[in-house]
Amino acid sequence: MQILGACPLDCPDTCSWVVTVEDGEAVKLRGNPDHPYTRGALCVKVNRYLEHTRAADRILHPMRRIGPKGAGVFERISWDEALEEISVRLRAIVDEHGGEAIWPYNGTGSLGYLQGCEGVAGRRFWNVLGASRHFLNICSTAGNSGLVKTNGTPGGMDPENFALSRLILLWGTNTLTSGHHLWKFIQDARAAGAYVVAIDPIRTRTAEQADEHLPILPGTDAALALGLLHVVLAEGAEDRDYLENHTENWAEFREEILRHPPARVAEITGLPEAGIRALGLRLARTRPTAIRATMGIQRHAGGGAAMRVIASIPGVTGDWRHPGGGVAYSTSGHVHLDIDTRDNLRPGPVRTLTMTRLATELDESVKCLWVYTANPVGSSPDQNRIRERLLREDLFTVVMEQFPTDTVDYADIVLPATMQIEHMDLHAGYGHMYLMWNEPAVEPPGECLSTTETFRRLAGHMGLTEPSLFDSDLELAEQLLSSGHPSLDGITVDRLRKEGWVRLNVPQPFAPFADGGFPTPSGRMRLPRGAAYVPPHTAVAAGGPYPLTLVTPASHTFLNTTFGNNPELLRRSKGPRVLVNPADAAARGLADGQRVRVFNAGGAFEADVEISEKVRPGVVASAKGHWPKLNPDGAGVNAVVEERDADMGRGAVYHDNLVEVAPA
């Protein structure tokens, strides 16, 4: 028997997959060959997903802490015992401190609209209790904010239309590691003569396959965009009709562009002036031009401004007129589901706590931290202070998890969570134009429960009577599809369950702003006004005791911290490594393969040096995803990532930190 499903992980591709089941066991997993974007292929990580569901360290039963916090020592308990203890503790917290003392902390471990962070998972329950709101800003909020300021939406190109492009800028995105299905459409474009440029501080797998690589200084992307547009203006190649009829603030933005000639931009970005001019000429002369910029590009102090300026490029060149032209950041802006979290159930106004400010905001006012689809000890900034906060004996911590992560070690109660092949969910890729259905293929192992079922049982145990807390998964899915938006015309739960995926009801090819129609108050693209380049922290704070800029890109073998405990993927990752340019290594007397300490005032982690010209002098890189507890020193890259905000959306700054590297 073959069951259609969808990958739940934090990747733009949201693959459609097929699970083969024999005698109640999932025996094979493959990409769905019928899906237009997946085209039968999964990634190196998800190819091991079935193996991962059967891992020896899978959490299968509720557990209660019996050792000190952080030690990860637990005893098995029943679901009734777990629900009773949780109910008593939550009631006492609400009665004594109010619902705001509860912080429901969920993350991007699943992007499901039922079980994960995108939809209704648990939110109605927390609203009834009056819990604090959780602001999930860890991934893309700076870029989203920049795009909304410019276009009114983060939604842009249909990535499939990259096949129609003639110039492709892969800007701060490692396509072959973080969303490799787009590469097939890029290959189609190259076969028709397209030129591909990778703009990235690291010579990634993608940069090595591009026609040209520009190793830009981290966080200077807005300056480069302005410099390229300076060349476009010098060539008289701006689309004056599009600017006049479909944009606003052009006069002010034009003046800002003219303040950034290639010579000045070369000084800011560390790129050769000739290279900036050459790419500017290509941009001026090539239609359609497509820009792929994903989440890594906006994880620095000026991340929102960078996306604002990059998003403005197709407004100046008129590339939005053409299928195959424009910017692709996230297609989520084209998804119009009815996410009804029933905010009216709250007894009154509540505060908002910010995901990437856990080290600061997990203070004495928070009496319960409830973590699900997240691993903040491994993934959030300022790792050492988070650990200190989690040691509080008066903090009741519940973690719903599949594996014994670093965060689980600090839990008072651990609840076993299902994995994707064991529950029902609805997905929408943020890198394509399809809604996806995930049908459970097998029964959950042990006593694992889905997120929705866990909250249904807890609501019943606590005697809550609000009817919407007990909606079934199918009822929740029906509600999500009931927004009435034209993009959902003809899409029903029954159809999704039968077909596995359905394209949103939009044209193909899809040129969303060919005739303007931006979802802004004026209906026009809002070009930036005033200073459009915000320097990174690493430039502003240069000259101190930490001279190297650290970038923490995605790993090819892990997805965030998912799969960080998989033995084979751990072996392939070769352990924590830090890329160091030969000049920087020589200045510090470092040898290839040597164990070093990467440190700043916030903390340190150890890694093996890889001396490589994949990074330029002054820049070092170490991939995220390794579990701190599995590293020799018990630390990870986020020990040196500061808890600071980007310029917009309170985005995180994972690529904007200063460090030093020395022998361990």
XYZ file of C-alpha atoms in Angstrom:
664
model
C 0.000 0.000 0.000
C 1.241 3.482 -0.877
C 0.331 6.499 1.242
C 0.793 10.077 0.040
C 2.330 12.559 2.429
C 4.496 15.653 2.705
C 7.771 16.558 4.354
C 7.131 18.737 7.455
C 10.580 20.265 7.817
C 11.766 23.865 7.621
C 12.672 23.899 3.948
C 11.074 25.861 1.101
C 10.581 22.729 -0.991
C 7.994 20.942 1.229
C 8.335 17.737 -0.768
C 5.491 15.465 -1.664
C 6.427 11.934 -0.695
C 5.115 8.403 -1.029
C 5.317 5.931 1.865
C 5.126 2.230 1.070
C 3.491 0.270 3.891
C 3.612 -3.507 4.311
C 1.947 -5.314 7.230
C 1.505 -2.037 9.091
C 5.160 -1.002 8.763
C 6.598 1.779 6.620
C 9.229 0.050 4.484
C 10.048 2.655 1.822
C 9.978 6.420 1.393
C 10.523 8.247 -1.883
C 9.806 11.590 -3.427
C 6.562 11.728 -5.350
C 7.433 11.516 -9.069
C 4.067 13.032 -10.005
C 4.591 16.252 -8.060
C 5.740 19.056 -10.402
C 8.242 20.483 -7.915
C 9.422 17.398 -6.011
C 9.833 15.401 -9.237
C 10.597 12.179 -7.354
C 13.601 13.404 -5.371
C 14.145 13.904 -1.644
C 17.244 15.388 0.010
C 20.157 13.599 1.646
C 18.594 14.301 5.038
C 15.009 13.189 4.443
C 16.129 10.069 2.592
C 16.879 8.729 6.090
C 13.521 9.751 7.591
C 12.096 6.240 8.029
C 15.309 5.155 9.710
C 14.962 8.185 11.959
C 11.436 7.238 13.052
C 12.797 3.892 14.294
C 15.888 5.279 16.020
C 16.946 3.680 19.294
C 16.765 7.020 21.131
C 13.174 7.802 20.059
C 11.064 9.016 22.995
C 8.101 6.644 23.246
C 6.510 7.325 26.651
C 5.774 10.251 28.983
C 8.569 10.911 31.465
C 9.128 12.857 34.696
C 12.437 14.384 35.746
C 14.152 12.629 38.669
C 17.603 14.188 38.397
C 18.841 17.768 38.433
C 17.741 20.065 35.630
C 20.049 19.731 32.670
C 21.099 16.178 33.522
C 18.443 14.512 31.381
C 17.538 11.849 33.965
C 13.901 10.757 33.865
C 11.481 8.039 34.930
C 8.674 6.674 32.824
C 5.145 7.648 33.848
C 1.692 7.086 32.380
C -0.215 9.602 30.292
C -2.749 9.944 33.108
C 0.019 10.786 35.564
C 1.552 13.282 33.145
C -1.763 14.983 32.399
C -2.685 15.149 36.074
C 0.617 16.693 37.114
C 0.499 19.171 34.233
C -3.122 20.104 34.979
C -2.422 20.743 38.661
C 0.661 22.834 37.891
C -1.003 24.901 35.162
C -4.070 25.584 37.301
C -1.884 26.699 40.204
C 0.170 28.985 37.966
C -2.914 30.590 36.434
C -4.561 31.036 39.836
C -1.489 32.535 41.516
C 0.276 34.410 38.706
C -2.214 34.670 35.852
C -2.137 32.992 32.457
C 0.603 35.296 31.191
C 3.048 33.387 33.391
C 2.821 30.575 30.805
C 5.038 30.818 27.706
C 3.965 28.399 24.933
C 7.178 28.175 22.910
C 6.855 26.503 19.528
C 9.228 26.540 16.576
C 9.899 25.360 13.058
C 10.464 21.680 13.804
C 7.267 21.174 11.811
C 5.701 23.667 9.414
C 2.344 21.936 9.534
C -0.883 23.897 9.779
C -2.318 21.258 12.136
C 0.645 19.842 14.060
C 3.280 22.519 13.530
C 4.030 26.207 13.810
C 2.055 27.534 10.847
C -1.470 26.962 12.064
C -3.623 26.225 15.057
C -1.513 23.727 17.027
C -2.276 24.404 20.685
C -3.091 28.077 20.244
C -6.767 27.829 21.173
C -5.848 25.966 24.347
C -3.354 28.645 25.340
C -5.857 31.381 24.586
C -8.386 29.840 26.970
C -5.748 29.883 29.723
C -4.756 33.462 28.875
C -1.142 32.478 28.214
C 1.398 34.908 26.803
C 1.577 35.185 23.043
C 4.645 33.653 21.395
C 6.297 35.620 18.596
C 7.920 33.110 16.258
C 10.612 35.306 14.713
C 13.532 32.917 14.461
C 13.445 32.281 10.738
C 12.365 34.980 8.317
C 10.771 38.004 9.966
C 13.336 40.658 8.998
C 13.069 39.717 5.323
C 9.300 39.357 5.518
C 9.040 42.821 7.047
C 11.234 44.339 4.338
C 9.179 42.733 1.608
C 5.883 43.784 3.152
C 7.141 47.376 3.399
C 8.042 47.265 -0.290
C 5.526 44.968 -1.990
C 2.832 44.620 0.645
C 3.512 40.877 0.817
C 6.464 38.485 1.131
C 4.970 36.564 -1.799
C 6.731 36.974 -5.121
C 7.767 34.760 -8.010
C 6.667 31.212 -8.553
C 10.054 29.438 -8.319
C 9.081 27.140 -11.193
C 9.293 30.205 -13.446
C 13.056 30.347 -12.948
C 13.097 28.064 -15.979
C 12.081 31.144 -18.003
C 14.796 33.439 -16.604
C 17.835 34.637 -18.527
C 19.811 36.074 -15.607
C 19.550 34.387 -12.206
C 20.973 35.925 -9.035
C 21.207 33.431 -6.177
C 21.605 35.996 -3.439
C 22.623 34.728 -0.009
C 21.102 31.325 -0.653
C 22.735 27.909 -0.952
C 20.192 26.260 -3.229
C 21.870 22.861 -3.467
C 21.791 22.480 0.322
C 18.694 24.446 1.347
C 16.033 23.764 -1.274
C 17.745 21.811 -4.059
C 14.604 21.232 -6.140
C 14.871 24.749 -7.529
C 18.117 23.711 -9.203
C 16.225 21.675 -11.800
C 14.444 24.804 -12.986
C 17.747 26.698 -12.968
C 19.227 23.948 -15.131
C 16.329 24.333 -17.557
C 17.082 28.053 -17.734
C 20.806 27.445 -18.289
C 20.022 25.068 -21.122
C 18.269 28.017 -22.763
C 21.244 30.306 -22.187
C 20.699 31.771 -18.716
C 23.651 33.101 -16.698
C 23.775 32.212 -12.981
C 25.480 34.337 -10.340
C 25.907 33.339 -6.681
C 26.275 36.234 -4.257
C 27.437 34.713 -0.989
C 30.192 35.229 1.609
C 30.950 31.495 1.333
C 31.912 29.530 -1.746
C 29.100 27.044 -1.185
C 28.146 24.002 -3.233
C 25.830 26.307 -5.148
C 28.480 28.984 -5.695
C 30.820 26.346 -7.120
C 28.170 25.378 -9.691
C 27.275 28.949 -10.667
C 28.757 30.769 -13.659
C 30.073 33.458 -11.323
C 30.558 33.853 -7.572
C 30.735 37.216 -5.793
C 32.151 36.669 -2.263
C 30.483 39.645 -0.635
C 31.259 40.784 2.901
C 28.456 39.538 5.175
C 25.631 42.007 5.704
C 26.513 44.412 2.874
C 23.927 43.140 0.390
C 21.845 46.328 0.310
C 24.911 48.310 -0.711
C 25.598 45.908 -3.574
C 21.983 46.151 -4.738
C 22.263 49.946 -4.784
C 25.529 49.732 -6.716
C 24.011 47.456 -9.335
C 21.087 49.830 -9.758
C 23.572 52.709 -10.123
C 24.898 50.953 -13.232
C 21.344 50.360 -14.481
C 20.661 54.097 -14.212
C 23.953 54.985 -15.872
C 22.892 52.801 -18.794
C 19.467 54.431 -18.922
C 17.987 50.953 -18.504
C 15.402 51.706 -15.831
C 11.835 50.928 -16.865
C 10.420 54.439 -16.670
C 6.894 53.384 -17.547
C 6.771 50.770 -14.774
C 8.300 53.217 -12.305
C 5.800 55.925 -13.175
C 2.700 53.740 -13.131
C 3.413 51.089 -10.517
C 5.802 52.512 -7.884
C 6.009 55.368 -5.411
C 8.976 57.254 -3.884
C 11.036 56.850 -7.061
C 12.601 60.317 -6.883
C 13.879 59.735 -3.336
C 15.079 56.212 -4.072
C 16.838 57.376 -7.221
C 18.841 59.862 -5.158
C 19.840 57.099 -2.762
C 20.997 54.929 -5.688
C 23.098 57.779 -7.054
C 24.861 58.037 -3.681
C 26.196 54.493 -4.198
C 28.453 54.390 -7.254
C 30.354 51.133 -7.826
C 33.600 52.568 -6.426
C 31.971 53.304 -3.062
C 30.096 50.001 -3.075
C 33.339 48.130 -3.728
C 34.778 49.583 -0.518
C 31.705 48.548 1.480
C 31.213 45.052 0.055
C 34.825 44.011 -0.477
C 34.043 43.172 -4.102
C 36.048 44.408 -7.109
C 34.586 47.503 -8.697
C 34.922 45.865 -12.114
C 32.848 42.896 -10.968
C 30.103 45.173 -9.670
C 30.030 47.085 -12.953
C 29.985 43.903 -15.023
C 27.045 42.441 -13.109
C 25.281 45.801 -13.229
C 25.564 45.768 -17.004
C 24.144 42.236 -17.155
C 21.260 43.354 -14.973
C 20.665 46.399 -17.176
C 20.602 44.380 -20.388
C 18.969 41.056 -19.446
C 15.243 40.415 -19.218
C 13.885 38.555 -17.453
C 16.128 38.583 -14.384
C 15.147 36.430 -11.410
C 16.503 36.861 -7.894
C 16.397 34.056 -5.354
C 17.015 35.371 -1.840
C 16.134 33.125 1.082
C 16.370 33.427 4.833
C 20.134 33.519 5.344
C 20.430 36.885 3.631
C 18.395 38.696 6.303
C 20.070 37.397 9.466
C 22.095 40.506 10.230
C 21.556 44.008 11.578
C 20.306 45.387 8.259
C 18.433 42.302 7.077
C 15.096 44.023 6.544
C 16.653 46.924 4.654
C 18.604 44.480 2.480
C 15.429 42.711 1.408
C 13.733 46.083 0.794
C 16.406 47.160 -1.668
C 16.702 43.754 -3.362
C 12.912 43.613 -3.715
C 13.037 47.036 -5.373
C 15.300 45.860 -8.205
C 12.545 44.362 -10.414
C 10.512 47.529 -9.897
C 13.354 49.614 -11.338
C 14.189 47.202 -14.167
C 10.557 46.282 -14.889
C 11.278 42.584 -14.432
C 7.931 42.108 -12.719
C 6.374 42.479 -16.186
C 7.803 39.152 -17.297
C 7.213 35.550 -16.231
C 10.654 34.501 -15.036
C 11.382 37.951 -13.633
C 11.196 39.294 -10.089
C 12.196 38.130 -6.618
C 11.468 34.810 -4.909
C 11.843 34.893 -1.117
C 8.811 33.064 0.223
C 5.636 32.000 -1.532
C 3.830 31.972 1.824
C 2.311 35.353 1.000
C 0.229 33.650 -1.695
C -1.283 31.168 0.792
C -4.567 32.419 2.223
C -5.749 29.811 4.702
C -8.125 30.737 7.517
C -5.917 30.336 10.599
C -8.552 30.781 13.295
C -6.769 30.575 16.637
C -9.844 31.971 18.417
C -8.089 34.939 19.990
C -11.473 35.973 21.384
C -11.125 33.131 23.894
C -8.518 35.090 25.851
C -9.884 36.492 29.119
C -8.123 39.783 28.374
C -5.072 41.358 26.686
C -1.812 39.457 27.060
C 1.837 40.243 26.506
C 3.964 38.930 23.652
C 7.233 37.104 24.328
C 9.810 36.853 21.569
C 11.297 33.525 20.522
C 14.875 34.680 19.967
C 14.835 36.675 23.217
C 14.471 33.570 25.374
C 17.691 34.286 27.269
C 16.344 37.664 28.390
C 12.583 37.204 28.537
C 12.565 33.858 30.379
C 12.653 35.773 33.655
C 10.953 35.295 37.008
C 7.598 36.337 35.536
C 7.510 33.119 33.476
C 6.484 30.161 35.625
C 5.831 27.624 32.872
C 7.732 27.129 29.616
C 6.009 24.711 27.237
C 8.218 23.748 24.301
C 6.981 21.988 21.192
C 8.372 21.584 17.661
C 11.405 23.489 18.930
C 14.845 22.928 20.437
C 15.848 26.339 21.786
C 18.984 25.188 23.612
C 20.332 24.020 20.272
C 18.802 26.648 17.988
C 18.316 29.977 19.749
C 20.870 32.774 20.290
C 22.828 33.202 23.511
C 22.949 29.528 24.356
C 24.731 29.849 27.701
C 22.252 32.294 29.208
C 19.340 30.140 28.023
C 20.810 27.204 29.912
C 21.146 29.325 33.036
C 17.507 30.392 32.792
C 16.305 26.815 32.351
C 17.965 25.750 35.619
C 15.419 27.655 37.718
C 13.667 25.250 40.076
C 10.525 27.404 40.113
C 10.181 27.117 36.324
C 7.865 24.289 35.261
C 9.118 23.112 31.870
C 7.216 20.743 29.609
C 8.741 19.540 26.347
C 6.860 17.642 23.656
C 9.534 15.842 21.652
C 10.580 12.908 19.513
C 14.207 12.694 20.697
C 16.288 13.561 23.797
C 17.520 16.972 22.650
C 19.505 19.414 24.743
C 16.223 21.152 25.585
C 14.631 17.911 26.795
C 17.407 17.608 29.386
C 15.933 20.626 31.212
C 12.308 19.428 31.202
C 10.218 18.528 34.236
C 7.773 16.564 32.078
C 8.524 15.095 28.642
C 5.659 14.115 26.334
C 6.276 11.746 23.403
C 5.402 13.289 20.046
C 4.488 11.651 16.773
C 6.520 12.012 13.603
C 5.181 12.875 10.171
C 4.312 9.392 8.930
C 2.197 8.877 12.079
C -0.221 11.822 12.015
C -2.398 13.941 9.758
C -1.338 17.395 8.578
C -1.820 20.136 5.995
C 1.164 21.941 4.485
C 1.961 24.756 2.093
C 5.494 25.073 0.778
C 7.145 28.463 1.120
C 9.127 27.681 -2.011
C 6.344 26.542 -4.355
C 2.679 27.095 -5.137
C 1.083 23.874 -3.845
C -0.999 22.842 -0.875
C 0.045 19.428 0.426
C -1.738 16.759 2.412
C -0.051 14.344 4.789
C -2.029 11.209 5.504
C -0.811 9.054 8.408
C 0.821 5.923 7.031
C 1.367 3.905 10.218
C 0.242 3.857 13.828
C 2.385 5.836 16.282
C 4.944 3.769 18.193
C 4.730 3.390 21.954
C 2.495 6.057 23.468
C 3.340 8.900 21.087
C 0.563 11.411 20.436
C 0.172 14.125 17.851
C 0.260 17.763 18.909
C -3.458 18.193 18.311
C -4.378 15.061 20.234
C -2.135 16.023 23.152
C -3.924 19.345 23.546
C -7.348 17.739 23.141
C -6.576 15.282 25.949
C -5.100 17.971 28.177
C -8.134 20.220 27.672
C -10.407 17.334 28.650
C -8.308 16.455 31.690
C -8.448 20.065 32.874
C -12.230 20.130 32.506
C -12.239 22.839 29.845
C -15.485 23.049 27.922
C -14.781 25.358 24.967
C -16.011 23.246 21.998
C -13.311 24.366 19.542
C -10.622 22.812 21.768
C -11.905 19.396 20.758
C -12.175 19.850 16.989
C -10.797 16.852 15.118
C -7.912 17.147 12.705
C -10.277 16.872 9.744
C -12.500 19.599 11.184
C -9.474 21.840 11.676
C -8.390 21.202 8.081
C -11.860 22.075 6.786
C -11.727 25.331 8.758
C -8.318 26.207 7.308
C -9.670 25.847 3.778
C -12.762 27.966 4.467
C -11.249 31.438 3.964
C -13.109 31.949 0.689
C -10.008 33.313 -1.023
C -10.027 32.751 -4.806
C -6.653 30.983 -4.625
C -8.410 28.130 -2.785
C -11.255 27.700 -5.278
C -11.823 24.015 -5.912
C -9.485 22.858 -3.127
C -11.166 20.659 -0.536
C -9.957 18.284 2.148
C -11.418 15.342 0.238
C -9.561 16.339 -2.900
C -6.284 16.831 -1.023
C -6.592 13.466 0.689
C -7.216 11.784 -2.651
C -4.584 13.594 -4.749
C -1.968 14.434 -2.083
C -1.329 17.942 -3.424
C -3.137 20.655 -5.358
C -1.706 23.778 -6.961
C -3.086 27.032 -5.642
C -5.627 28.527 -8.008
C -3.237 30.995 -9.651
C -2.110 31.258 -13.296
C 0.827 29.333 -14.684
C 3.166 30.985 -15.496
C 2.518 33.341 -12.597
C 3.593 36.989 -12.833
C 1.952 38.498 -9.729
C 2.850 42.158 -10.339
C 3.048 42.348 -14.130
C 0.471 45.121 -14.146
C 1.217 46.467 -10.684
C -1.539 45.535 -8.281
C 0.711 45.406 -5.242
C -1.246 44.727 -2.011
C -0.247 48.100 -0.550
C -2.612 50.976 0.333
C -1.783 52.719 -2.961
C -1.590 49.540 -5.045
C 2.006 50.512 -5.916
C 5.432 49.211 -4.967
C 6.783 51.364 -2.138
C 10.427 52.045 -2.961
C 12.697 52.835 0.020
C 13.003 56.394 1.246
C 16.102 57.698 3.005
C 19.124 55.575 3.898
C 18.596 52.164 2.327
C 21.768 50.427 3.537
C 22.059 49.531 7.227
C 25.639 48.403 8.023
C 26.055 45.073 9.818
C 27.058 44.995 13.466
C 30.348 43.442 12.413
C 31.229 46.617 10.494
C 30.015 49.024 13.182
C 31.784 47.175 16.018
C 34.987 46.345 14.117
C 38.341 47.038 15.731
C 37.743 45.292 19.052
C 39.198 42.072 20.468
C 37.162 39.862 18.129
C 38.259 40.574 14.551
C 36.538 37.769 12.616
C 32.972 37.769 11.280
C 31.228 34.455 11.965
C 28.600 33.110 9.561
C 26.572 30.046 10.665
C 25.018 28.594 7.482
C 22.768 25.587 7.076
C 24.375 22.178 7.181
C 24.085 19.810 4.244
C 23.393 16.895 6.626
C 21.064 18.430 9.240
C 17.971 20.605 8.973
C 18.335 23.092 11.812
C 18.883 20.586 14.648
C 16.644 17.893 13.133
C 18.728 14.791 12.309
C 21.500 16.108 14.582
C 21.448 12.756 16.413
C 21.286 10.513 13.323
C 24.449 8.364 13.421
C 25.029 8.242 9.662
C 24.371 11.934 9.086
C 26.590 12.752 12.067
C 29.341 10.702 10.447
C 28.919 12.512 7.140
C 28.995 15.899 8.839
C 32.532 15.123 10.132
C 31.729 16.880 13.391
C 31.769 20.613 14.131
C 34.115 22.423 11.730
C 35.045 26.018 11.158
C 36.190 27.300 7.771
C 39.154 29.658 8.086
C 40.883 31.478 5.245
C 44.591 30.557 4.795
C 45.684 34.109 5.652
C 43.749 34.102 8.924
C 44.972 30.610 9.760
C 48.591 31.568 9.157
C 48.267 34.681 11.320
C 47.066 32.468 14.189
C 49.384 29.530 13.602
C 46.490 27.177 12.853
C 46.857 23.891 11.013
C 44.242 22.069 8.963
C 42.260 19.671 11.156
C 43.410 21.293 14.378
C 40.923 21.609 17.230
C 40.248 25.264 17.957
C 38.149 27.408 20.249
C 35.817 29.934 18.592
C 34.908 32.549 21.177
C 33.695 36.015 22.095
C 32.370 37.672 25.240
C 29.180 35.590 25.136
C 30.745 32.158 25.092
C 32.750 29.657 23.064
C 32.517 26.434 21.128
C 35.128 24.033 19.818
C 35.509 22.857 16.234
C 38.084 21.415 13.852
C 39.696 23.890 11.477
C 39.216 23.512 7.762
C 41.625 25.886 6.076
C 39.941 26.968 2.887
C 39.586 29.809 0.431
C 35.853 29.139 0.463
C 35.767 32.018 2.934
C 37.531 35.341 2.411
C 39.992 36.814 4.930
C 38.218 38.149 7.981
C 35.278 35.734 7.649
C 34.876 32.330 9.279
C 31.971 29.917 8.907
C 30.642 27.055 10.995
C 27.425 25.224 10.104
C 24.479 25.134 12.487
C 22.646 21.963 13.466
C 25.071 20.067 15.710
C 23.548 19.195 19.071
C 25.677 20.813 21.784
C 25.420 17.745 24.037
C 26.982 15.581 21.303
C 29.948 17.899 20.824
C 33.142 17.238 22.805
C 32.854 20.503 24.738
C 29.063 20.420 25.113
C 28.638 23.702 23.235
C 27.343 24.772 19.841
C 27.654 27.708 17.475
C 24.880 29.629 19.228
C 27.099 30.030 22.270
C 28.697 32.940 20.385
C 25.584 34.285 18.624
C 24.359 37.406 20.377
C 20.769 38.038 21.356
C 20.290 41.116 19.160
C 17.536 42.162 16.761
C 17.757 42.987 13.083
C 16.419 46.322 11.879
C 12.950 44.952 11.105
C 10.668 42.282 12.514
C 12.961 41.557 15.468
C 14.764 39.085 13.222
C 17.726 37.111 14.564
C 21.337 37.926 13.615
C 22.986 34.528 13.184
C 25.397 35.851 10.527
C 26.418 39.086 12.240
C 28.717 38.225 15.132
C 32.371 38.894 15.858
C 34.647 36.152 17.190
C 38.243 35.130 17.592
C 39.711 31.701 16.852
C 42.545 30.154 18.859
C 43.953 26.672 19.516
C 41.757 24.739 21.948
